[in-house]
Each structure stands twice: as C-alpha cells, then as structure tokens.
Amino acid sequence: MASETVALPDDALAEVLRRLPPHILAEARRVCKAWRDAVDDRLRGSLLSRSVRGIFINFSGQYFSEFFSRPSSGPAIDGGFDFLPCMGVEVKDHCDMGVKVKDHCSGLLLCRESSYRALACPREYVVNPATRRWARLPKRPPPLMTGFDHTAHLAFEPAVSPHYQVFLIPRVPWRLPSNGESDDDDDNPLLELEWPPASYLIDVFSSVTQRWDTTTFLREGEAAGIIADMQLDWRYDPSLYHAVYWQSALYIHCQHGYLTRYVS
C-alpha cells in the first residue's frame, strides 16, 4: 500500500505539541514550517507558568538581592541561593558575602557574587531558582574598547532553543581617559566618534559552546549621537537600564534614553 502524508488539523497539531517539554518542543520546531508556525503562534505564551511565585528586589545601597514570596502549596523556590557553591559553609562565615541578581530572562537569572568589600574577581552564574540548577560562567573577557565599561544581559527563549546566551554590551563610561598628550579629558579623539558605531564587536557567551566568542554587530539606522553626548554623569545608575529578549532579538534600554535592538 502506498503511504500518504496526512496533515493534522491545526488544533490537533497544537494539542500534540503542547504536551511536549520545552527542550523537545524546540527540536520539533525545526521539523517543518507548519510545526514552527504552530509553536510560534499558539504555544509561545503557554510554555512558562503565568503565575508569579515571587519577586527579587535589588534595594538601593544593598549589595544582595532579596526574594519576596507569599505562602504557596507548590514547590518552594530558594531565593537565598544557598545551593550555589559561593554560599558554601566556608563562605557563609563571612556575613558580608551574598549573591545579587544582575539580569533575568524567561525564568533564568544572571547572578553575581556581591559583598560590602571589593571582590577581585566575582564569580557569575546562570541560575534556575525553581529547579536549583545552575551553571558558572567563565571569567568575563576585558572590554573590547579601551576605557569603556560593559554590562551583561541574559537571552533565553525556551520555545526556540533550550540554550541561552549572555551578551556583554559596551557602555560609555562616566569619563574617558585623556589621550596621553594632555591632562584634559575633553581632548580624547574618541569623544567625536558616533555612538553606537556602525559596526562594533561584542563578546557573547553561549551555553552550547561554553565559552565567550566575539561577534560583530552592524547598526541599522542613524546613530544616537557622539560619544561626548553619551558620557555619563553622577546620576547614572546601571541598575536602571534593563533589557528584554523577545522573538530572537535583544532590546536594550541604553543610557540617555535610547533603545537598541540586537539581532545575532
């Protein structure tokens, strides 16, 4: 007997795919265009729980994140990160050690060791507080642009892939160093360059490769200004600038109020 391919009705296909765990669903999305559309159009919003189990808050002047939740009959979430190695017995004796949430995306947290004392090389982790699974990130590479800072942002979309990425986004510092020929910081020729540049390098960590790799990004549209316009003043607080990962693009609220969209 000759076999024929029978297409399932859209509702039936959606119901079948809805029963798959996220990592299998990410693979199913690659089968064909119809399955990909079914995942994107019907299931993206239902992959993760819509209930709020708690919230992490970073208080101004506080070096650690606080977790607030109300009593629940569901599995408890460890908001104290006691399962992380940096919170082991040998460290707990130092009451000024803790963990601060630096970013989050689709249920994962990007965390960093924090202390009232200066830490020479704070360790960073990607954490799922619901499952207590975690992965330590390799040491960050230094900023690719001399004299600049960078901030880390987490990108994770379980409907597309079970893997995540961490982007190190360049930030214009409060004051660039002088060019060496003068003590006047305003003489630095970098101040006249447009920002963001038309093409620049960003370090990206992938949970697939388990390493930092340098990726080139191209700007679409006009620059927001020049670096001199972007230099920060004393009122700048990096914690006020966040990012959202949506449909394979990273949207970042940048200093001085403009929005940047990154598509790798």
PDB file of C-alpha atoms in Angstrom:
ATOM      1  CA  MET A   1       0.000   0.000   0.000  1.00  0.00           C
ATOM      2  CA  ALA A   2       1.261   3.449  -0.867  1.00  0.00           C
ATOM      3  CA  SER A   3       1.690   5.664   2.130  1.00  0.00           C
ATOM      4  CA  GLU A   4       0.453   9.229   2.073  1.00  0.00           C
ATOM      5  CA  THR A   5       1.345  12.099   4.345  1.00  0.00           C
ATOM      6  CA  VAL A   6      -1.714  13.294   6.204  1.00  0.00           C
ATOM      7  CA  ALA A   7      -1.627  16.807   7.647  1.00  0.00           C
ATOM      8  CA  LEU A   8      -3.110  17.146  11.100  1.00  0.00           C
ATOM      9  CA  PRO A   9      -5.638  19.913  11.679  1.00  0.00           C
ATOM     10  CA  ASP A  10      -4.073  22.962  13.285  1.00  0.00           C
ATOM     11  CA  ASP A  11      -5.923  22.441  16.581  1.00  0.00           C
ATOM     12  CA  ALA A  12      -4.842  18.799  16.800  1.00  0.00           C
ATOM     13  CA  LEU A  13      -1.228  19.656  15.992  1.00  0.00           C
ATOM     14  CA  ALA A  14      -1.194  22.385  18.612  1.00  0.00           C
ATOM     15  CA  GLU A  15      -2.608  19.993  21.222  1.00  0.00           C
ATOM     16  CA  VAL A  16       0.079  17.377  20.456  1.00  0.00           C
ATOM     17  CA  LEU A  17       2.905  19.900  20.620  1.00  0.00           C
ATOM     18  CA  ARG A  18       1.501  21.416  23.808  1.00  0.00           C
ATOM     19  CA  ARG A  19       2.231  18.167  25.653  1.00  0.00           C
ATOM     20  CA  LEU A  20       5.948  18.204  24.828  1.00  0.00           C
ATOM     21  CA  PRO A  21       8.549  19.554  27.270  1.00  0.00           C
ATOM     22  CA  PRO A  22      10.277  22.774  26.147  1.00  0.00           C
ATOM     23  CA  HIS A  23      13.564  21.174  25.041  1.00  0.00           C
ATOM     24  CA  ILE A  24      11.728  18.636  22.831  1.00  0.00           C
ATOM     25  CA  LEU A  25       9.447  21.369  21.561  1.00  0.00           C
ATOM     26  CA  ALA A  26      12.490  23.370  20.475  1.00  0.00           C
ATOM     27  CA  GLU A  27      13.583  20.394  18.346  1.00  0.00           C
ATOM     28  CA  ALA A  28      10.054  19.856  16.980  1.00  0.00           C
ATOM     29  CA  ARG A  29      10.058  23.450  15.811  1.00  0.00           C
ATOM     30  CA  ARG A  30      12.768  22.524  13.273  1.00  0.00           C
ATOM     31  CA  VAL A  31      10.754  19.781  11.558  1.00  0.00           C
ATOM     32  CA  CYS A  32       8.943  21.976   9.057  1.00  0.00           C
ATOM     33  CA  LYS A  33       7.469  25.430   8.596  1.00  0.00           C
ATOM     34  CA  ALA A  34       3.989  24.316   9.704  1.00  0.00           C
ATOM     35  CA  TRP A  35       5.320  22.991  13.027  1.00  0.00           C
ATOM     36  CA  ARG A  36       7.452  26.087  13.532  1.00  0.00           C
ATOM     37  CA  ASP A  37       4.415  28.330  12.971  1.00  0.00           C
ATOM     38  CA  ALA A  38       2.345  26.215  15.345  1.00  0.00           C
ATOM     39  CA  VAL A  39       4.939  26.633  18.087  1.00  0.00           C
ATOM     40  CA  ASP A  40       5.383  30.351  17.474  1.00  0.00           C
ATOM     41  CA  ASP A  41       1.736  31.299  17.014  1.00  0.00           C
ATOM     42  CA  ARG A  42      -0.030  29.064  19.512  1.00  0.00           C
ATOM     43  CA  LEU A  43       2.370  27.837  22.156  1.00  0.00           C
ATOM     44  CA  ARG A  44       4.910  30.540  22.837  1.00  0.00           C
ATOM     45  CA  GLY A  45       2.821  32.192  25.513  1.00  0.00           C
ATOM     46  CA  SER A  46       1.936  28.965  27.336  1.00  0.00           C
ATOM     47  CA  LEU A  47       5.371  27.379  27.681  1.00  0.00           C
ATOM     48  CA  LEU A  48       6.096  29.023  31.008  1.00  0.00           C
ATOM     49  CA  SER A  49       3.977  29.359  34.080  1.00  0.00           C
ATOM     50  CA  ARG A  50       1.918  32.536  34.165  1.00  0.00           C
ATOM     51  CA  SER A  51       1.692  32.564  37.953  1.00  0.00           C
ATOM     52  CA  VAL A  52       4.103  34.721  39.915  1.00  0.00           C
ATOM     53  CA  ARG A  53       5.829  32.676  42.613  1.00  0.00           C
ATOM     54  CA  GLY A  54       7.835  35.595  43.960  1.00  0.00           C
ATOM     55  CA  ILE A  55       9.964  38.575  43.021  1.00  0.00           C
ATOM     56  CA  PHE A  56      13.614  39.505  43.502  1.00  0.00           C
ATOM     57  CA  ILE A  57      14.298  43.089  44.554  1.00  0.00           C
ATOM     58  CA  ASN A  58      17.595  44.972  44.470  1.00  0.00           C
ATOM     59  CA  PHE A  59      17.370  47.764  47.018  1.00  0.00           C
ATOM     60  CA  SER A  60      19.403  50.919  46.512  1.00  0.00           C
ATOM     61  CA  GLY A  61      22.578  50.709  48.561  1.00  0.00           C
ATOM     62  CA  GLN A  62      22.053  46.991  49.247  1.00  0.00           C
ATOM     63  CA  TYR A  63      24.670  44.564  47.910  1.00  0.00           C
ATOM     64  CA  PHE A  64      22.399  41.495  47.889  1.00  0.00           C
ATOM     65  CA  SER A  65      19.102  40.654  46.225  1.00  0.00           C
ATOM     66  CA  GLU A  66      16.085  39.979  48.436  1.00  0.00           C
ATOM     67  CA  PHE A  67      13.417  37.422  47.482  1.00  0.00           C
ATOM     68  CA  PHE A  68       9.788  38.071  48.426  1.00  0.00           C
ATOM     69  CA  SER A  69       7.045  35.463  48.093  1.00  0.00           C
ATOM     70  CA  ARG A  70       3.787  34.549  49.768  1.00  0.00           C
ATOM     71  CA  PRO A  71       2.965  31.096  51.175  1.00  0.00           C
ATOM     72  CA  SER A  72       2.219  28.552  48.457  1.00  0.00           C
ATOM     73  CA  SER A  73       1.379  24.867  48.301  1.00  0.00           C
ATOM     74  CA  GLY A  74       3.694  24.455  45.298  1.00  0.00           C
ATOM     75  CA  PRO A  75       7.411  23.602  45.360  1.00  0.00           C
ATOM     76  CA  ALA A  76       9.418  26.125  47.337  1.00  0.00           C
ATOM     77  CA  ILE A  77      11.828  28.424  45.500  1.00  0.00           C
ATOM     78  CA  ASP A  78      15.157  29.029  47.209  1.00  0.00           C
ATOM     79  CA  GLY A  79      15.552  32.777  46.925  1.00  0.00           C
ATOM     80  CA  GLY A  80      18.633  32.739  49.140  1.00  0.00           C
ATOM     81  CA  PHE A  81      20.722  30.782  46.593  1.00  0.00           C
ATOM     82  CA  ASP A  82      22.012  28.513  49.359  1.00  0.00           C
ATOM     83  CA  PHE A  83      22.652  25.827  46.738  1.00  0.00           C
ATOM     84  CA  LEU A  84      25.330  27.879  44.953  1.00  0.00           C
ATOM     85  CA  PRO A  85      28.959  26.983  45.747  1.00  0.00           C
ATOM     86  CA  CYS A  86      29.784  30.577  46.637  1.00  0.00           C
ATOM     87  CA  MET A  87      27.287  30.244  49.503  1.00  0.00           C
ATOM     88  CA  GLY A  88      29.021  27.181  50.957  1.00  0.00           C
ATOM     89  CA  VAL A  89      29.956  26.715  54.589  1.00  0.00           C
ATOM     90  CA  GLU A  90      33.458  28.073  54.096  1.00  0.00           C
ATOM     91  CA  VAL A  91      31.990  31.334  52.779  1.00  0.00           C
ATOM     92  CA  LYS A  92      28.944  31.674  55.000  1.00  0.00           C
ATOM     93  CA  ASP A  93      31.124  32.565  57.957  1.00  0.00           C
ATOM     94  CA  HIS A  94      31.679  35.896  56.220  1.00  0.00           C
ATOM     95  CA  CYS A  95      28.343  37.567  56.778  1.00  0.00           C
ATOM     96  CA  ASP A  96      29.026  40.192  54.125  1.00  0.00           C
ATOM     97  CA  MET A  97      29.016  37.673  51.243  1.00  0.00           C
ATOM     98  CA  GLY A  98      25.969  37.127  49.084  1.00  0.00           C
ATOM     99  CA  VAL A  99      24.515  36.996  45.577  1.00  0.00           C
ATOM    100  CA  LYS A 100      22.922  39.756  43.542  1.00  0.00           C
ATOM    101  CA  VAL A 101      20.605  39.258  40.563  1.00  0.00           C
ATOM    102  CA  LYS A 102      22.002  41.291  37.674  1.00  0.00           C
ATOM    103  CA  ASP A 103      19.544  40.263  34.931  1.00  0.00           C
ATOM    104  CA  HIS A 104      16.794  37.744  34.167  1.00  0.00           C
ATOM    105  CA  CYS A 105      15.033  36.196  31.176  1.00  0.00           C
ATOM    106  CA  SER A 106      12.225  33.605  30.890  1.00  0.00           C
ATOM    107  CA  GLY A 107      12.748  32.169  34.374  1.00  0.00           C
ATOM    108  CA  LEU A 108      16.565  32.173  34.367  1.00  0.00           C
ATOM    109  CA  LEU A 109      18.619  34.550  36.498  1.00  0.00           C
ATOM    110  CA  LEU A 110      22.041  36.027  35.843  1.00  0.00           C
ATOM    111  CA  CYS A 111      23.662  36.279  39.276  1.00  0.00           C
ATOM    112  CA  ARG A 112      26.950  37.632  40.553  1.00  0.00           C
ATOM    113  CA  GLU A 113      28.791  37.334  43.837  1.00  0.00           C
ATOM    114  CA  SER A 114      28.478  40.503  45.847  1.00  0.00           C
ATOM    115  CA  SER A 115      29.966  41.875  49.027  1.00  0.00           C
ATOM    116  CA  TYR A 116      30.375  45.024  51.058  1.00  0.00           C
ATOM    117  CA  ARG A 117      34.066  44.512  50.390  1.00  0.00           C
ATOM    118  CA  ALA A 118      35.612  44.821  46.931  1.00  0.00           C
ATOM    119  CA  LEU A 119      35.901  41.418  45.224  1.00  0.00           C
ATOM    120  CA  ALA A 120      38.874  40.963  42.896  1.00  0.00           C
ATOM    121  CA  CYS A 121      37.100  38.541  40.567  1.00  0.00           C
ATOM    122  CA  PRO A 122      33.431  37.911  41.488  1.00  0.00           C
ATOM    123  CA  ARG A 123      32.002  34.701  40.081  1.00  0.00           C
ATOM    124  CA  GLU A 124      28.885  34.771  37.896  1.00  0.00           C
ATOM    125  CA  TYR A 125      26.162  32.153  37.499  1.00  0.00           C
ATOM    126  CA  VAL A 126      23.123  31.448  35.357  1.00  0.00           C
ATOM    127  CA  VAL A 127      20.529  30.058  37.770  1.00  0.00           C
ATOM    128  CA  ASN A 128      17.096  28.473  37.606  1.00  0.00           C
ATOM    129  CA  PRO A 129      15.781  29.131  41.134  1.00  0.00           C
ATOM    130  CA  ALA A 130      12.796  26.816  40.634  1.00  0.00           C
ATOM    131  CA  THR A 131      14.884  23.720  39.796  1.00  0.00           C
ATOM    132  CA  ARG A 132      18.033  24.852  41.655  1.00  0.00           C
ATOM    133  CA  ARG A 133      20.076  24.091  38.568  1.00  0.00           C
ATOM    134  CA  TRP A 134      22.950  26.455  37.869  1.00  0.00           C
ATOM    135  CA  ALA A 135      25.997  26.934  35.665  1.00  0.00           C
ATOM    136  CA  ARG A 136      29.044  29.037  36.409  1.00  0.00           C
ATOM    137  CA  LEU A 137      30.138  31.395  33.647  1.00  0.00           C
ATOM    138  CA  PRO A 138      33.800  31.586  32.636  1.00  0.00           C
ATOM    139  CA  LYS A 139      35.639  34.736  33.629  1.00  0.00           C
ATOM    140  CA  ARG A 140      34.481  37.733  31.617  1.00  0.00           C
ATOM    141  CA  PRO A 141      36.877  38.943  28.931  1.00  0.00           C
ATOM    142  CA  PRO A 142      38.030  42.552  29.364  1.00  0.00           C
ATOM    143  CA  PRO A 143      36.098  45.249  27.470  1.00  0.00           C
ATOM    144  CA  LEU A 144      36.976  45.229  23.785  1.00  0.00           C
ATOM    145  CA  MET A 145      37.011  49.027  23.684  1.00  0.00           C
ATOM    146  CA  THR A 146      39.780  50.555  25.790  1.00  0.00           C
ATOM    147  CA  GLY A 147      38.475  52.720  28.596  1.00  0.00           C
ATOM    148  CA  PHE A 148      34.861  51.554  28.185  1.00  0.00           C
ATOM    149  CA  ASP A 149      32.657  49.556  30.534  1.00  0.00           C
ATOM    150  CA  HIS A 150      30.266  46.730  29.715  1.00  0.00           C
ATOM    151  CA  THR A 151      27.146  45.240  31.285  1.00  0.00           C
ATOM    152  CA  ALA A 152      25.871  41.676  30.945  1.00  0.00           C
ATOM    153  CA  HIS A 153      22.417  40.738  29.636  1.00  0.00           C
ATOM    154  CA  LEU A 154      20.826  37.289  29.521  1.00  0.00           C
ATOM    155  CA  ALA A 155      18.937  35.984  26.464  1.00  0.00           C
ATOM    156  CA  PHE A 156      16.827  32.818  26.703  1.00  0.00           C
ATOM    157  CA  GLU A 157      13.809  31.725  24.658  1.00  0.00           C
ATOM    158  CA  PRO A 158      12.781  28.130  25.501  1.00  0.00           C
ATOM    159  CA  ALA A 159      10.271  27.962  22.640  1.00  0.00           C
ATOM    160  CA  VAL A 160      13.150  28.307  20.194  1.00  0.00           C
ATOM    161  CA  SER A 161      16.065  26.598  21.948  1.00  0.00           C
ATOM    162  CA  PRO A 162      16.930  25.121  25.361  1.00  0.00           C
ATOM    163  CA  HIS A 163      20.194  27.088  25.318  1.00  0.00           C
ATOM    164  CA  TYR A 164      20.915  30.626  26.480  1.00  0.00           C
ATOM    165  CA  GLN A 165      23.358  33.413  25.698  1.00  0.00           C
ATOM    166  CA  VAL A 166      24.927  36.230  27.722  1.00  0.00           C
ATOM    167  CA  PHE A 167      25.790  39.475  25.921  1.00  0.00           C
ATOM    168  CA  LEU A 168      28.417  41.923  27.182  1.00  0.00           C
ATOM    169  CA  ILE A 169      27.131  45.270  25.953  1.00  0.00           C
ATOM    170  CA  PRO A 170      29.594  48.211  25.754  1.00  0.00           C
ATOM    171  CA  ARG A 171      28.758  51.245  27.873  1.00  0.00           C
ATOM    172  CA  VAL A 172      30.235  54.702  27.549  1.00  0.00           C
ATOM    173  CA  PRO A 173      31.986  55.436  30.872  1.00  0.00           C
ATOM    174  CA  TRP A 174      31.407  58.469  33.010  1.00  0.00           C
ATOM    175  CA  ARG A 175      34.734  59.893  31.867  1.00  0.00           C
ATOM    176  CA  LEU A 176      37.134  58.604  29.209  1.00  0.00           C
ATOM    177  CA  PRO A 177      40.858  58.808  29.978  1.00  0.00           C
ATOM    178  CA  SER A 178      42.876  61.525  28.281  1.00  0.00           C
ATOM    179  CA  ASN A 179      44.761  60.768  25.085  1.00  0.00           C
ATOM    180  CA  GLY A 180      48.124  60.907  26.861  1.00  0.00           C
ATOM    181  CA  GLU A 181      49.170  64.166  25.247  1.00  0.00           C
ATOM    182  CA  SER A 182      47.148  66.363  27.571  1.00  0.00           C
ATOM    183  CA  ASP A 183      45.658  66.231  31.056  1.00  0.00           C
ATOM    184  CA  ASP A 184      42.380  67.467  29.614  1.00  0.00           C
ATOM    185  CA  ASP A 185      39.915  64.556  29.284  1.00  0.00           C
ATOM    186  CA  ASP A 186      37.994  66.525  26.671  1.00  0.00           C
ATOM    187  CA  ASP A 187      40.916  66.166  24.237  1.00  0.00           C
ATOM    188  CA  ASN A 188      40.295  62.421  23.702  1.00  0.00           C
ATOM    189  CA  PRO A 189      39.550  61.959  19.953  1.00  0.00           C
ATOM    190  CA  LEU A 190      37.133  59.118  20.785  1.00  0.00           C
ATOM    191  CA  LEU A 191      34.663  61.707  22.064  1.00  0.00           C
ATOM    192  CA  GLU A 192      33.887  62.750  18.476  1.00  0.00           C
ATOM    193  CA  LEU A 193      33.024  59.243  17.271  1.00  0.00           C
ATOM    194  CA  GLU A 194      29.360  58.373  16.694  1.00  0.00           C
ATOM    195  CA  TRP A 195      27.565  56.123  19.160  1.00  0.00           C
ATOM    196  CA  PRO A 196      26.568  53.427  18.768  1.00  0.00           C
ATOM    197  CA  PRO A 197      29.113  52.823  15.995  1.00  0.00           C
ATOM    198  CA  ALA A 198      28.103  51.449  12.598  1.00  0.00           C
ATOM    199  CA  SER A 199      29.994  48.225  13.330  1.00  0.00           C
ATOM    200  CA  TYR A 200      31.372  47.010  16.630  1.00  0.00           C
ATOM    201  CA  LEU A 201      32.397  43.863  18.461  1.00  0.00           C
ATOM    202  CA  ILE A 202      30.520  42.276  21.359  1.00  0.00           C
ATOM    203  CA  ASP A 203      31.558  39.305  23.498  1.00  0.00           C
ATOM    204  CA  VAL A 204      28.805  36.672  23.685  1.00  0.00           C
ATOM    205  CA  PHE A 205      28.728  33.564  25.889  1.00  0.00           C
ATOM    206  CA  SER A 206      26.805  30.548  24.569  1.00  0.00           C
ATOM    207  CA  SER A 207      25.684  27.595  26.683  1.00  0.00           C
ATOM    208  CA  VAL A 208      26.254  25.450  23.573  1.00  0.00           C
ATOM    209  CA  THR A 209      29.973  26.201  23.207  1.00  0.00           C
ATOM    210  CA  GLN A 210      30.559  27.011  26.902  1.00  0.00           C
ATOM    211  CA  ARG A 211      32.874  29.892  26.011  1.00  0.00           C
ATOM    212  CA  TRP A 212      32.955  33.587  25.202  1.00  0.00           C
ATOM    213  CA  ASP A 213      33.138  34.396  21.490  1.00  0.00           C
ATOM    214  CA  THR A 214      33.445  37.771  19.793  1.00  0.00           C
ATOM    215  CA  THR A 215      30.584  38.654  17.433  1.00  0.00           C
ATOM    216  CA  THR A 216      30.316  41.585  15.039  1.00  0.00           C
ATOM    217  CA  PHE A 217      27.081  43.579  15.093  1.00  0.00           C
ATOM    218  CA  LEU A 218      26.010  46.102  12.462  1.00  0.00           C
ATOM    219  CA  ARG A 219      23.925  49.133  13.272  1.00  0.00           C
ATOM    220  CA  GLU A 220      20.717  49.752  11.338  1.00  0.00           C
ATOM    221  CA  GLY A 221      19.560  53.343  11.195  1.00  0.00           C
ATOM    222  CA  GLU A 222      21.166  56.510  12.461  1.00  0.00           C
ATOM    223  CA  ALA A 223      23.478  56.869  15.440  1.00  0.00           C
ATOM    224  CA  ALA A 224      22.001  58.237  18.662  1.00  0.00           C
ATOM    225  CA  GLY A 225      24.787  60.839  18.841  1.00  0.00           C
ATOM    226  CA  ILE A 226      28.506  61.004  19.517  1.00  0.00           C
ATOM    227  CA  ILE A 227      30.376  59.562  22.474  1.00  0.00           C
ATOM    228  CA  ALA A 228      30.689  63.002  24.067  1.00  0.00           C
ATOM    229  CA  ASP A 229      26.878  63.155  24.198  1.00  0.00           C
ATOM    230  CA  MET A 230      26.706  59.738  25.865  1.00  0.00           C
ATOM    231  CA  GLN A 231      29.202  60.299  28.669  1.00  0.00           C
ATOM    232  CA  LEU A 232      27.570  59.624  31.957  1.00  0.00           C
ATOM    233  CA  ASP A 233      27.051  61.976  34.823  1.00  0.00           C
ATOM    234  CA  TRP A 234      26.876  61.211  38.518  1.00  0.00           C
ATOM    235  CA  ARG A 235      23.164  60.430  38.328  1.00  0.00           C
ATOM    236  CA  TYR A 236      23.711  57.360  36.112  1.00  0.00           C
ATOM    237  CA  ASP A 237      22.757  54.071  37.742  1.00  0.00           C
ATOM    238  CA  PRO A 238      23.375  50.911  35.649  1.00  0.00           C
ATOM    239  CA  SER A 239      20.631  49.075  37.556  1.00  0.00           C
ATOM    240  CA  LEU A 240      18.039  51.341  35.918  1.00  0.00           C
ATOM    241  CA  TYR A 241      18.896  50.150  32.408  1.00  0.00           C
ATOM    242  CA  HIS A 242      17.446  46.769  31.522  1.00  0.00           C
ATOM    243  CA  ALA A 243      16.978  44.501  28.525  1.00  0.00           C
ATOM    244  CA  VAL A 244      14.167  42.339  27.133  1.00  0.00           C
ATOM    245  CA  TYR A 245      14.681  39.309  24.870  1.00  0.00           C
ATOM    246  CA  TRP A 246      11.733  38.877  22.513  1.00  0.00           C
ATOM    247  CA  GLN A 247      11.377  36.760  19.346  1.00  0.00           C
ATOM    248  CA  SER A 248      15.114  36.193  18.895  1.00  0.00           C
ATOM    249  CA  ALA A 249      16.057  39.862  19.359  1.00  0.00           C
ATOM    250  CA  LEU A 250      17.591  41.613  22.370  1.00  0.00           C
ATOM    251  CA  TYR A 251      16.166  45.067  23.153  1.00  0.00           C
ATOM    252  CA  ILE A 252      18.345  47.151  25.472  1.00  0.00           C
ATOM    253  CA  HIS A 253      17.400  50.394  27.195  1.00  0.00           C
ATOM    254  CA  CYS A 254      20.632  52.349  26.821  1.00  0.00           C
ATOM    255  CA  GLN A 255      21.960  55.349  28.680  1.00  0.00           C
ATOM    256  CA  HIS A 256      20.410  58.693  27.878  1.00  0.00           C
ATOM    257  CA  GLY A 257      17.119  57.084  26.958  1.00  0.00           C
ATOM    258  CA  TYR A 258      17.536  55.398  23.570  1.00  0.00           C
ATOM    259  CA  LEU A 259      16.642  51.786  22.695  1.00  0.00           C
ATOM    260  CA  THR A 260      18.955  49.379  20.864  1.00  0.00           C
ATOM    261  CA  ARG A 261      17.823  46.159  19.168  1.00  0.00           C
ATOM    262  CA  TYR A 262      20.392  43.372  18.673  1.00  0.00           C
ATOM    263  CA  VAL A 263      19.797  40.502  16.260  1.00  0.00           C
ATOM    264  CA  SER A 264      22.650  37.995  16.064  1.00  0.00           C
TER     265      SER A 264
END
